[in-house]
Amino acid sequence: MSEKLEESQLPLASPTGNSEEDQSEYVDLAPIDKADQSGIYSEALFDAVENPNVFNIALTGPYGSGKSSIIRTFLKNYDNYRFSENTVLQISLAAFLPESRPGKENDTKREKTHQSESVSKQEIERSILQQMLYGADANSLPLSRFKRIQSPRKLWSQIIALLIVFGVVSCWYLLQNQEVIFDRSFYQSHDQINWFNIICAALGAGFVWQILYQLYIKSFGISLKSISLKDIEIEPEAAREDSILNRHLDEIIYFFQCTNYELVVIEDLDRFNNPDIFVTLREINSLINANAGVDRQIRFLYALRDNMFDDTDRTKFFEFIIPVIPIINSSNSIDKMIEQEKRLCLPKRLDSQFLKEVSRYLNDLRLIQNIFNEYTIYRKNLGTVEENSLDPHKLLAVLIYKNVLPSDFEELHRDRGNFAKILSQREHFITKQEASFKSDISVLEKEIKASENQFANNLDELRKIYVATLIAQMPEGYSY
């Protein structure tokens, strides 16, 4: 397996992107497929998916550590290794909830309660089920109860329409000759075989058989939801189940029976702080692999943060755990900022001390990349530094504030928020500083006036000052 992995290794590349991106003024924020330069993570993931005892795999690390890029790099190698398509199902829940930050009044417990109230477990499961079932082609799941719009191919639909016309005409012709349909003369004339009648009979029989077959197939997808007779209502027992995934478990198993998916990648599920959903997915994974209709091993790969499970629950839940070492943190974020500065080829270099101070508040590579993307756009719209006397450090500081505290920056447009309060006190700060400067000037003027009074009026006074200074320097007990 290691030899195959070495053959599928990607060339080394910078974590910020390829050479083309480095030459551009802008860089995208999407995950890259060249993140695992050494191949350590890909090798570990390959060992996990090749292990018959592993069904649930966890890729753990903090936000912004590069988990999505590692998965994308692995999947690129995985497709080359499997030599088959449609073997990986990717599920990503695009819901971004507020994270806990230092200085906020709400503690972690209150925030988890708020998040659980914002997005319920049923909503999460509904999103997972939709991405799973609607990700496959509707034609590959003919017995599914979830009906979707099917878009047939143009040529194939024209052929089917032509066959339907032939079938209808054949049935009409057979009905017109129903009196002699059981007579042998309908199929065979005295002179030669009656080909036209035989073809019409075959087309008509095939048309009727296809209609009955389609009705039989479609009947499997019909589900009885409820029967209401005024105040009396009958519902199936499964409709009252809290878990949507458990309610449609037969659909999920049928989905894997009709598709070729072997690996299910689930991302962003840890944002909801709901460990119960992981328990449900683990149970579903066990039922899928235990089903006799699924002739392959199905594995779930989760990308989540380290503190999603407490104590030893994480090792009990997953059979294989791969930790991700963050490529950037507060200590080395200044290096990433310098890389972005060099990539933009700015006409004036930014002060290194300024970058060192602001880099302490940046620990996400995508955030840094977006800040410099916006810096380029603002710099072009507002003009060059020489034209508008625009301080690049102040512009970059405002954009850092915009990306780190976007809600407060949005309030700034309405003259609200913390920064707006500071700006509104500008005159107060100026007046206060002016009073401080005036006080300092007054003290200096007094000292200057006092120093001017220390000049000697004539030569005799200067000599007396000189002699008095010499006497003051003599040691005690000296006679003179």
Tab-separated table of C-alpha atoms in Angstrom:
chain	number	residue	atom	x	y	z
A	1	MET	CA	0.000	0.000	0.000
A	2	SER	CA	2.866	2.354	0.778
A	3	GLU	CA	4.278	1.850	-2.737
A	4	LYS	CA	0.940	2.835	-4.257
A	5	LEU	CA	0.810	5.817	-2.005
A	6	GLU	CA	4.269	6.937	-3.095
A	7	GLU	CA	3.225	6.700	-6.729
A	8	SER	CA	0.223	8.937	-6.044
A	9	GLN	CA	2.219	11.496	-4.072
A	10	LEU	CA	1.685	15.038	-5.210
A	11	PRO	CA	4.590	17.415	-5.876
A	12	LEU	CA	5.657	19.666	-3.090
A	13	ALA	CA	3.863	22.990	-2.978
A	14	SER	CA	3.507	25.962	-0.755
A	15	PRO	CA	0.605	25.760	1.687
A	16	THR	CA	-0.663	29.071	0.406
A	17	GLY	CA	-1.188	27.783	-3.131
A	18	ASN	CA	0.650	27.093	-6.357
A	19	SER	CA	3.000	29.266	-8.322
A	20	GLU	CA	0.213	30.779	-10.415
A	21	GLU	CA	-1.601	31.916	-7.298
A	22	ASP	CA	1.622	33.395	-5.915
A	23	GLN	CA	1.907	35.576	-9.023
A	24	SER	CA	-1.653	36.832	-8.693
A	25	GLU	CA	-2.750	39.763	-6.569
A	26	TYR	CA	-5.560	37.674	-5.116
A	27	VAL	CA	-5.687	34.216	-3.574
A	28	ASP	CA	-8.808	32.106	-3.099
A	29	LEU	CA	-9.869	30.835	0.319
A	30	ALA	CA	-10.947	27.359	-0.802
A	31	PRO	CA	-9.186	24.228	0.496
A	32	ILE	CA	-6.199	23.201	-1.595
A	33	ASP	CA	-5.228	19.736	-2.820
A	34	LYS	CA	-1.497	20.151	-2.113
A	35	ALA	CA	-1.563	20.603	1.639
A	36	ASP	CA	0.079	17.325	2.700
A	37	GLN	CA	3.593	17.901	1.408
A	38	SER	CA	5.223	15.054	3.291
A	39	GLY	CA	2.326	12.624	2.748
A	40	ILE	CA	2.079	11.764	6.465
A	41	TYR	CA	-1.651	12.427	6.751
A	42	SER	CA	-2.470	10.689	3.456
A	43	GLU	CA	-0.512	7.620	4.513
A	44	ALA	CA	-2.352	7.470	7.827
A	45	LEU	CA	-5.721	7.856	6.100
A	46	PHE	CA	-4.874	5.129	3.593
A	47	ASP	CA	-3.928	2.781	6.426
A	48	ALA	CA	-7.251	3.561	8.096
A	49	VAL	CA	-9.429	2.921	5.033
A	50	GLU	CA	-7.533	-0.305	4.259
A	51	ASN	CA	-7.973	-1.662	7.783
A	52	PRO	CA	-11.001	-4.026	7.887
A	53	ASN	CA	-11.524	-3.252	11.574
A	54	VAL	CA	-11.927	0.498	11.056
A	55	PHE	CA	-15.353	1.944	10.271
A	56	ASN	CA	-15.236	5.425	11.869
A	57	ILE	CA	-12.223	7.687	11.293
A	58	ALA	CA	-11.637	11.070	12.936
A	59	LEU	CA	-9.411	13.861	11.651
A	60	THR	CA	-9.090	16.173	14.643
A	61	GLY	CA	-7.687	19.662	14.957
A	62	PRO	CA	-8.691	23.243	15.785
A	63	TYR	CA	-10.465	25.548	13.351
A	64	GLY	CA	-8.162	26.760	10.601
A	65	SER	CA	-5.677	23.915	11.054
A	66	GLY	CA	-6.088	22.716	7.452
A	67	LYS	CA	-8.337	19.675	7.898
A	68	SER	CA	-10.351	20.398	4.750
A	69	SER	CA	-7.190	20.804	2.671
A	70	ILE	CA	-5.782	17.540	4.021
A	71	ILE	CA	-9.019	15.730	3.144
A	72	ARG	CA	-9.042	17.239	-0.331
A	73	THR	CA	-5.437	16.188	-0.885
A	74	PHE	CA	-6.209	12.674	0.334
A	75	LEU	CA	-9.296	12.363	-1.882
A	76	LYS	CA	-7.263	13.338	-4.920
A	77	ASN	CA	-4.827	10.532	-4.162
A	78	TYR	CA	-7.718	8.227	-3.222
A	79	ASP	CA	-9.378	8.599	-6.630
A	80	ASN	CA	-6.090	7.744	-8.355
A	81	TYR	CA	-5.646	4.763	-6.063
A	82	ARG	CA	-9.155	3.338	-6.493
A	83	PHE	CA	-9.314	3.907	-10.261
A	84	SER	CA	-13.086	4.353	-9.967
A	85	GLU	CA	-15.520	7.233	-9.757
A	86	ASN	CA	-18.347	7.998	-7.335
A	87	THR	CA	-16.780	6.168	-4.402
A	88	VAL	CA	-16.596	9.168	-2.048
A	89	LEU	CA	-19.637	10.985	-0.680
A	90	GLN	CA	-18.905	14.414	0.821
A	91	ILE	CA	-21.304	15.983	3.330
A	92	SER	CA	-20.646	19.485	4.626
A	93	LEU	CA	-23.055	21.367	6.859
A	94	ALA	CA	-22.654	25.012	5.932
A	95	ALA	CA	-23.870	26.518	9.187
A	96	PHE	CA	-21.566	28.930	10.958
A	97	LEU	CA	-22.472	29.616	14.565
A	98	PRO	CA	-20.769	32.147	16.849
A	99	GLU	CA	-17.679	30.794	18.542
A	100	SER	CA	-16.552	31.633	22.059
A	101	ARG	CA	-13.909	34.375	22.180
A	102	PRO	CA	-11.965	35.858	25.091
A	103	GLY	CA	-13.702	38.824	26.643
A	104	LYS	CA	-17.237	37.720	25.905
A	105	GLU	CA	-19.655	37.644	28.789
A	106	ASN	CA	-21.312	34.363	27.832
A	107	ASP	CA	-19.459	31.317	28.996
A	108	THR	CA	-19.120	28.042	27.127
A	109	LYS	CA	-22.126	26.434	28.768
A	110	ARG	CA	-24.485	29.257	27.857
A	111	GLU	CA	-23.114	29.358	24.319
A	112	LYS	CA	-23.687	25.645	23.799
A	113	THR	CA	-27.250	26.096	24.986
A	114	HIS	CA	-27.730	28.961	22.529
A	115	GLN	CA	-26.345	26.909	19.644
A	116	SER	CA	-28.498	23.917	20.450
A	117	GLU	CA	-31.527	26.191	20.459
A	118	SER	CA	-30.491	27.771	17.135
A	119	VAL	CA	-30.151	24.489	15.229
A	120	SER	CA	-32.031	21.419	16.405
A	121	LYS	CA	-30.920	17.827	15.940
A	122	GLN	CA	-33.700	17.192	13.428
A	123	GLU	CA	-32.534	20.084	11.258
A	124	ILE	CA	-28.992	18.705	11.275
A	125	GLU	CA	-30.191	15.215	10.372
A	126	ARG	CA	-32.454	16.576	7.653
A	127	SER	CA	-29.501	18.366	6.059
A	128	ILE	CA	-27.385	15.185	6.209
A	129	LEU	CA	-30.168	13.119	4.652
A	130	GLN	CA	-30.748	15.643	1.871
A	131	GLN	CA	-27.077	15.828	0.929
A	132	MET	CA	-26.843	12.050	0.991
A	133	LEU	CA	-29.925	11.188	-1.083
A	134	TYR	CA	-30.011	14.179	-3.390
A	135	GLY	CA	-26.312	13.845	-4.168
A	136	ALA	CA	-26.961	10.694	-6.206
A	137	ASP	CA	-28.620	10.521	-9.593
A	138	ALA	CA	-32.385	10.117	-9.399
A	139	ASN	CA	-32.274	7.320	-11.992
A	140	SER	CA	-30.013	5.237	-9.737
A	141	LEU	CA	-32.644	5.213	-6.949
A	142	PRO	CA	-35.907	4.254	-8.690
A	143	LEU	CA	-37.530	2.879	-5.514
A	144	SER	CA	-36.771	5.889	-3.338
A	145	ARG	CA	-39.717	7.606	-1.681
A	146	PHE	CA	-37.964	10.950	-2.116
A	147	LYS	CA	-39.092	12.050	-5.544
A	148	ARG	CA	-36.812	14.312	-7.528
A	149	ILE	CA	-36.939	15.920	-10.933
A	150	GLN	CA	-35.402	13.655	-13.547
A	151	SER	CA	-33.776	15.230	-16.566
A	152	PRO	CA	-33.601	12.586	-19.313
A	153	ARG	CA	-31.125	12.816	-22.111
A	154	LYS	CA	-32.426	14.475	-25.239
A	155	LEU	CA	-31.710	11.611	-27.667
A	156	TRP	CA	-32.876	8.912	-25.253
A	157	SER	CA	-36.106	10.787	-24.477
A	158	GLN	CA	-36.844	11.144	-28.192
A	159	ILE	CA	-36.362	7.398	-28.716
A	160	ILE	CA	-38.675	6.602	-25.782
A	161	ALA	CA	-41.307	9.025	-27.100
A	162	LEU	CA	-41.130	7.346	-30.510
A	163	LEU	CA	-41.538	3.893	-28.935
A	164	ILE	CA	-44.539	5.139	-26.957
A	165	VAL	CA	-46.148	6.333	-30.179
A	166	PHE	CA	-45.529	2.937	-31.801
A	167	GLY	CA	-46.918	1.206	-28.704
A	168	VAL	CA	-50.096	3.312	-28.663
A	169	VAL	CA	-50.657	2.776	-32.408
A	170	SER	CA	-50.080	-0.969	-31.995
A	171	CYS	CA	-52.561	-1.180	-29.120
A	172	TRP	CA	-55.111	0.801	-31.148
A	173	TYR	CA	-54.597	-1.517	-34.120
A	174	LEU	CA	-55.036	-4.595	-31.912
A	175	LEU	CA	-58.262	-3.176	-30.445
A	176	GLN	CA	-59.624	-2.600	-33.926
A	177	ASN	CA	-58.943	-6.239	-34.764
A	178	GLN	CA	-59.936	-7.773	-31.447
A	179	GLU	CA	-62.574	-10.013	-33.083
A	180	VAL	CA	-59.999	-11.904	-35.124
A	181	ILE	CA	-57.122	-11.540	-32.655
A	182	PHE	CA	-57.463	-15.158	-31.533
A	183	ASP	CA	-57.850	-16.367	-35.074
A	184	ARG	CA	-54.742	-17.827	-36.610
A	185	SER	CA	-55.364	-15.836	-39.767
A	186	PHE	CA	-54.464	-12.650	-37.879
A	187	TYR	CA	-50.916	-13.843	-37.497
A	188	GLN	CA	-50.513	-15.784	-40.695
A	189	SER	CA	-51.978	-15.354	-44.131
A	190	HIS	CA	-52.525	-18.075	-46.745
A	191	ASP	CA	-49.677	-16.865	-48.941
A	192	GLN	CA	-46.939	-15.706	-46.533
A	193	ILE	CA	-46.236	-14.861	-42.883
A	194	ASN	CA	-48.054	-11.714	-41.733
A	195	TRP	CA	-45.088	-9.659	-40.432
A	196	PHE	CA	-47.063	-6.475	-39.795
A	197	ASN	CA	-49.548	-8.155	-37.463
A	198	ILE	CA	-46.811	-9.966	-35.576
A	199	ILE	CA	-44.852	-6.720	-35.068
A	200	CYS	CA	-47.977	-4.887	-33.878
A	201	ALA	CA	-48.759	-7.681	-31.440
A	202	ALA	CA	-45.204	-7.665	-30.083
A	203	LEU	CA	-45.128	-3.871	-29.716
A	204	GLY	CA	-48.537	-3.767	-28.093
A	205	ALA	CA	-47.687	-6.552	-25.623
A	206	GLY	CA	-44.362	-4.931	-24.776
A	207	PHE	CA	-46.021	-1.548	-24.285
A	208	VAL	CA	-48.642	-2.952	-21.920
A	209	TRP	CA	-46.001	-4.955	-20.043
A	210	GLN	CA	-43.808	-1.844	-19.602
A	211	ILE	CA	-46.750	0.156	-18.247
A	212	LEU	CA	-47.600	-2.539	-15.714
A	213	TYR	CA	-43.922	-2.861	-14.736
A	214	GLN	CA	-43.544	0.875	-14.164
A	215	LEU	CA	-46.721	0.950	-12.073
A	216	TYR	CA	-45.382	-1.938	-10.010
A	217	ILE	CA	-42.029	-0.212	-9.480
A	218	LYS	CA	-43.593	3.133	-8.612
A	219	SER	CA	-45.857	1.476	-6.064
A	220	PHE	CA	-42.813	0.733	-3.888
A	221	GLY	CA	-42.146	4.441	-3.571
A	222	ILE	CA	-45.645	5.260	-2.327
A	223	SER	CA	-45.762	5.861	1.425
A	224	LEU	CA	-48.841	6.423	3.581
A	225	LYS	CA	-48.219	9.451	5.730
A	226	SER	CA	-51.620	9.997	7.317
A	227	ILE	CA	-55.339	9.359	6.920
A	228	SER	CA	-57.636	12.010	8.365
A	229	LEU	CA	-61.353	11.476	8.842
A	230	LYS	CA	-62.484	14.715	10.457
A	231	ASP	CA	-61.262	14.347	14.052
A	232	ILE	CA	-59.768	10.888	13.505
A	233	GLU	CA	-56.208	10.740	12.154
A	234	ILE	CA	-54.085	7.648	11.536
A	235	GLU	CA	-50.313	7.989	11.256
A	236	PRO	CA	-47.560	5.365	10.969
A	237	GLU	CA	-45.463	4.739	14.074
A	238	ALA	CA	-42.259	5.841	12.309
A	239	ALA	CA	-43.643	9.351	11.775
A	240	ARG	CA	-43.403	10.046	15.507
A	241	GLU	CA	-39.715	9.206	15.795
A	242	ASP	CA	-37.513	12.087	16.866
A	243	SER	CA	-34.555	11.069	14.710
A	244	ILE	CA	-35.042	11.734	11.008
A	245	LEU	CA	-32.116	9.468	10.111
A	246	ASN	CA	-33.619	6.557	12.058
A	247	ARG	CA	-37.018	7.239	10.513
A	248	HIS	CA	-35.571	6.925	7.002
A	249	LEU	CA	-33.039	4.214	7.764
A	250	ASP	CA	-34.416	1.996	5.003
A	251	GLU	CA	-33.814	4.816	2.510
A	252	ILE	CA	-30.202	5.185	3.654
A	253	ILE	CA	-29.503	1.459	3.387
A	254	TYR	CA	-31.195	1.347	-0.026
A	255	PHE	CA	-29.027	4.295	-1.072
A	256	PHE	CA	-25.808	2.390	-0.350
A	257	GLN	CA	-27.187	-0.737	-1.987
A	258	CYS	CA	-27.740	1.106	-5.284
A	259	THR	CA	-24.592	3.268	-5.287
A	260	ASN	CA	-20.830	2.628	-5.227
A	261	TYR	CA	-19.908	4.895	-2.321
A	262	GLU	CA	-17.278	3.460	0.014
A	263	LEU	CA	-16.183	6.517	1.987
A	264	VAL	CA	-18.452	9.184	3.507
A	265	VAL	CA	-16.663	12.425	4.466
A	266	ILE	CA	-18.558	14.564	7.003
A	267	GLU	CA	-17.297	18.090	7.751
A	268	ASP	CA	-18.443	20.999	9.940
A	269	LEU	CA	-20.643	18.760	12.069
A	270	ASP	CA	-18.802	19.774	15.237
A	271	ARG	CA	-19.985	23.386	14.923
A	272	PHE	CA	-23.327	22.430	16.455
A	273	ASN	CA	-21.847	21.041	19.705
A	274	ASN	CA	-24.225	18.061	19.598
A	275	PRO	CA	-22.476	14.738	20.292
A	276	ASP	CA	-25.775	12.834	19.970
A	277	ILE	CA	-25.698	13.168	16.196
A	278	PHE	CA	-22.357	11.314	16.123
A	279	VAL	CA	-23.905	8.444	18.074
A	280	THR	CA	-26.740	8.217	15.537
A	281	LEU	CA	-24.305	8.201	12.612
A	282	ARG	CA	-22.218	5.498	14.249
A	283	GLU	CA	-25.299	3.320	14.662
A	284	ILE	CA	-26.261	3.877	11.036
A	285	ASN	CA	-22.747	2.957	9.925
A	286	SER	CA	-22.984	-0.314	11.840
A	287	LEU	CA	-26.380	-1.140	10.311
A	288	ILE	CA	-25.185	-0.383	6.797
A	289	ASN	CA	-22.124	-2.624	7.103
A	290	ALA	CA	-24.212	-5.380	8.699
A	291	ASN	CA	-26.767	-5.327	5.875
A	292	ALA	CA	-26.505	-8.271	3.487
A	293	GLY	CA	-27.402	-6.104	0.496
A	294	VAL	CA	-24.268	-3.943	0.900
A	295	ASP	CA	-21.379	-5.965	-0.531
A	296	ARG	CA	-18.567	-3.601	0.533
A	297	GLN	CA	-17.279	-1.897	3.653
A	298	ILE	CA	-18.571	1.626	4.261
A	299	ARG	CA	-16.414	3.992	6.300
A	300	PHE	CA	-17.247	7.399	7.752
A	301	LEU	CA	-14.519	10.058	7.933
A	302	TYR	CA	-15.230	12.953	10.311
A	303	ALA	CA	-13.391	16.280	10.446
A	304	LEU	CA	-13.884	17.776	13.903
A	305	ARG	CA	-12.128	19.692	16.632
A	306	ASP	CA	-10.281	17.996	19.504
A	307	ASN	CA	-12.617	18.998	22.332
A	308	MET	CA	-15.788	17.668	20.709
A	309	PHE	CA	-15.781	14.642	23.038
A	310	ASP	CA	-14.863	14.643	26.713
A	311	ASP	CA	-12.274	12.383	28.349
A	312	THR	CA	-12.063	8.943	26.731
A	313	ASP	CA	-15.347	9.094	24.781
A	314	ARG	CA	-13.438	10.051	21.657
A	315	THR	CA	-11.308	6.901	21.654
A	316	LYS	CA	-14.383	4.765	22.304
A	317	PHE	CA	-16.335	6.268	19.452
A	318	PHE	CA	-13.694	6.238	16.688
A	319	GLU	CA	-11.563	3.267	15.671
A	320	PHE	CA	-8.877	5.524	14.173
A	321	ILE	CA	-7.943	9.087	15.145
A	322	ILE	CA	-5.531	11.285	13.187
A	323	PRO	CA	-4.447	14.572	14.838
A	324	VAL	CA	-3.740	17.582	12.638
A	325	ILE	CA	-0.944	19.925	13.647
A	326	PRO	CA	-1.978	23.524	12.849
A	327	ILE	CA	0.171	25.122	10.166
A	328	ILE	CA	-0.353	28.564	11.683
A	329	ASN	CA	-0.863	30.071	15.131
A	330	SER	CA	-0.282	33.371	16.870
A	331	SER	CA	3.464	32.750	17.089
A	332	ASN	CA	4.157	32.232	13.364
A	333	SER	CA	1.311	34.229	11.820
A	334	ILE	CA	3.735	37.087	11.162
A	335	ASP	CA	5.584	34.836	8.688
A	336	LYS	CA	2.358	34.290	6.759
A	337	MET	CA	1.692	38.026	6.720
A	338	ILE	CA	5.177	38.684	5.341
A	339	GLU	CA	4.549	36.041	2.645
A	340	GLN	CA	1.360	37.803	1.597
A	341	GLU	CA	3.151	41.151	1.569
A	342	LYS	CA	5.877	39.776	-0.706
A	343	ARG	CA	3.251	38.191	-2.960
A	344	LEU	CA	1.549	41.556	-3.500
A	345	CYS	CA	4.868	43.341	-4.211
A	346	LEU	CA	3.743	46.459	-2.361
A	347	PRO	CA	5.509	49.695	-3.354
A	348	LYS	CA	6.266	50.420	0.294
A	349	ARG	CA	7.201	47.747	2.789
A	350	LEU	CA	5.110	47.481	5.931
A	351	ASP	CA	6.783	48.065	9.252
A	352	SER	CA	7.919	44.769	10.781
A	353	GLN	CA	7.156	45.923	14.312
A	354	PHE	CA	3.597	46.788	13.279
A	355	LEU	CA	3.126	43.356	11.697
A	356	LYS	CA	4.511	41.718	14.811
A	357	GLU	CA	2.012	43.545	17.010
A	358	VAL	CA	-1.095	42.797	14.920
A	359	SER	CA	-0.139	39.201	14.099
A	360	ARG	CA	-0.862	38.197	17.684
A	361	TYR	CA	-4.575	38.518	16.937
A	362	LEU	CA	-4.481	36.395	13.751
A	363	ASN	CA	-4.256	32.606	13.883
A	364	ASP	CA	-6.158	31.594	10.727
A	365	LEU	CA	-4.452	31.416	7.338
A	366	ARG	CA	-7.664	32.036	5.405
A	367	LEU	CA	-8.304	35.121	7.517
A	368	ILE	CA	-4.852	36.506	6.695
A	369	GLN	CA	-5.311	35.773	3.000
A	370	ASN	CA	-8.687	37.497	2.950
A	371	ILE	CA	-7.274	40.550	4.776
A	372	PHE	CA	-4.635	41.063	2.085
A	373	ASN	CA	-7.178	40.420	-0.678
A	374	GLU	CA	-9.300	43.224	0.741
A	375	TYR	CA	-6.195	45.356	1.236
A	376	THR	CA	-5.478	45.097	-2.509
A	377	ILE	CA	-9.044	46.080	-3.426
A	378	TYR	CA	-9.187	48.990	-0.977
A	379	ARG	CA	-5.778	50.223	-2.056
A	380	LYS	CA	-6.824	50.274	-5.719
A	381	ASN	CA	-10.163	51.946	-5.030
A	382	LEU	CA	-8.770	54.588	-2.693
A	383	GLY	CA	-5.751	55.328	-4.880
A	384	THR	CA	-2.044	55.137	-4.243
A	385	VAL	CA	-0.424	56.179	-1.014
A	386	GLU	CA	1.254	59.166	-2.669
A	387	GLU	CA	-1.979	60.465	-4.222
A	388	ASN	CA	-4.233	60.388	-1.161
A	389	SER	CA	-1.592	60.362	1.558
A	390	LEU	CA	-3.093	57.049	2.657
A	391	ASP	CA	-1.124	55.396	5.424
A	392	PRO	CA	-0.801	51.678	4.500
A	393	HIS	CA	-0.464	50.709	8.163
A	394	LYS	CA	-3.715	52.439	9.086
A	395	LEU	CA	-5.503	50.854	6.130
A	396	LEU	CA	-4.256	47.394	7.070
A	397	ALA	CA	-5.199	47.999	10.716
A	398	VAL	CA	-8.768	48.893	9.727
A	399	LEU	CA	-9.061	45.781	7.533
A	400	ILE	CA	-7.756	43.574	10.336
A	401	TYR	CA	-10.387	45.118	12.593
A	402	LYS	CA	-13.004	44.524	9.852
A	403	ASN	CA	-12.169	40.813	9.578
A	404	VAL	CA	-11.636	40.069	13.264
A	405	LEU	CA	-14.690	42.035	14.458
A	406	PRO	CA	-16.996	42.173	11.413
A	407	SER	CA	-20.163	42.849	13.407
A	408	ASP	CA	-18.668	45.919	15.080
A	409	PHE	CA	-17.327	47.122	11.723
A	410	GLU	CA	-20.820	46.810	10.239
A	411	GLU	CA	-22.193	48.947	13.069
A	412	LEU	CA	-19.577	51.572	12.195
A	413	HIS	CA	-21.513	52.417	9.022
A	414	ARG	CA	-24.445	53.429	11.221
A	415	ASP	CA	-22.283	55.358	13.695
A	416	ARG	CA	-22.745	52.635	16.276
A	417	GLY	CA	-20.479	50.121	17.947
A	418	ASN	CA	-17.368	50.337	20.066
A	419	PHE	CA	-15.138	51.805	17.384
A	420	ALA	CA	-17.757	54.431	16.545
A	421	LYS	CA	-17.846	55.471	20.208
A	422	ILE	CA	-14.084	55.940	20.162
A	423	LEU	CA	-14.264	58.031	16.985
A	424	SER	CA	-17.081	60.140	18.417
A	425	GLN	CA	-14.795	61.156	21.296
A	426	ARG	CA	-12.172	62.529	18.931
A	427	GLU	CA	-12.813	66.181	19.873
A	428	HIS	CA	-12.735	65.277	23.554
A	429	PHE	CA	-9.376	63.546	23.150
A	430	ILE	CA	-7.994	66.498	21.161
A	431	THR	CA	-9.150	69.022	23.775
A	432	LYS	CA	-7.722	66.928	26.576
A	433	GLN	CA	-4.410	66.544	24.779
A	434	GLU	CA	-4.275	70.267	24.008
A	435	ALA	CA	-4.772	71.055	27.710
A	436	SER	CA	-1.953	68.656	28.567
A	437	PHE	CA	0.337	70.293	25.982
A	438	LYS	CA	-0.518	73.784	27.266
A	439	SER	CA	0.296	72.706	30.807
A	440	ASP	CA	3.670	71.356	29.686
A	441	ILE	CA	4.378	74.560	27.737
A	442	SER	CA	3.577	76.673	30.809
A	443	VAL	CA	6.032	74.679	32.923
A	444	LEU	CA	8.734	75.037	30.285
A	445	GLU	CA	8.176	78.763	30.007
A	446	LYS	CA	8.623	79.155	33.763
A	447	GLU	CA	11.855	77.189	33.634
A	448	ILE	CA	13.124	79.312	30.744
A	449	LYS	CA	12.317	82.504	32.665
A	450	ALA	CA	14.046	81.187	35.757
A	451	SER	CA	17.139	80.290	33.752
A	452	GLU	CA	17.254	83.766	32.244
A	453	ASN	CA	17.378	85.317	35.737
A	454	GLN	CA	20.523	83.317	36.536
A	455	PHE	CA	22.812	85.487	34.306
A	456	ALA	CA	25.390	87.766	36.139
A	457	ASN	CA	24.841	91.543	35.876
A	458	ASN	CA	28.568	92.563	35.854
A	459	LEU	CA	32.124	91.175	36.164
A	460	ASP	CA	32.345	91.579	39.965
A	461	GLU	CA	29.146	89.540	40.459
A	462	LEU	CA	30.491	86.844	38.148
A	463	ARG	CA	33.748	86.665	40.194
A	464	LYS	CA	31.807	86.385	43.454
A	465	ILE	CA	29.768	83.499	42.006
A	466	TYR	CA	32.978	81.794	40.876
A	467	VAL	CA	34.651	82.146	44.306
A	468	ALA	CA	31.529	80.977	46.134
A	469	THR	CA	31.429	77.898	43.926
A	470	LEU	CA	35.080	77.090	44.714
A	471	ILE	CA	34.457	77.470	48.478
A	472	ALA	CA	31.481	75.126	48.232
A	473	GLN	CA	33.710	72.489	46.637
A	474	MET	CA	36.323	72.579	49.486
A	475	PRO	CA	36.293	69.641	51.931
A	476	GLU	CA	35.199	70.116	55.519
A	477	GLY	CA	37.888	71.154	58.052
A	478	TYR	CA	40.032	72.805	55.405
A	479	SER	CA	41.557	76.101	56.691
A	480	TYR	CA	41.878	79.013	54.345
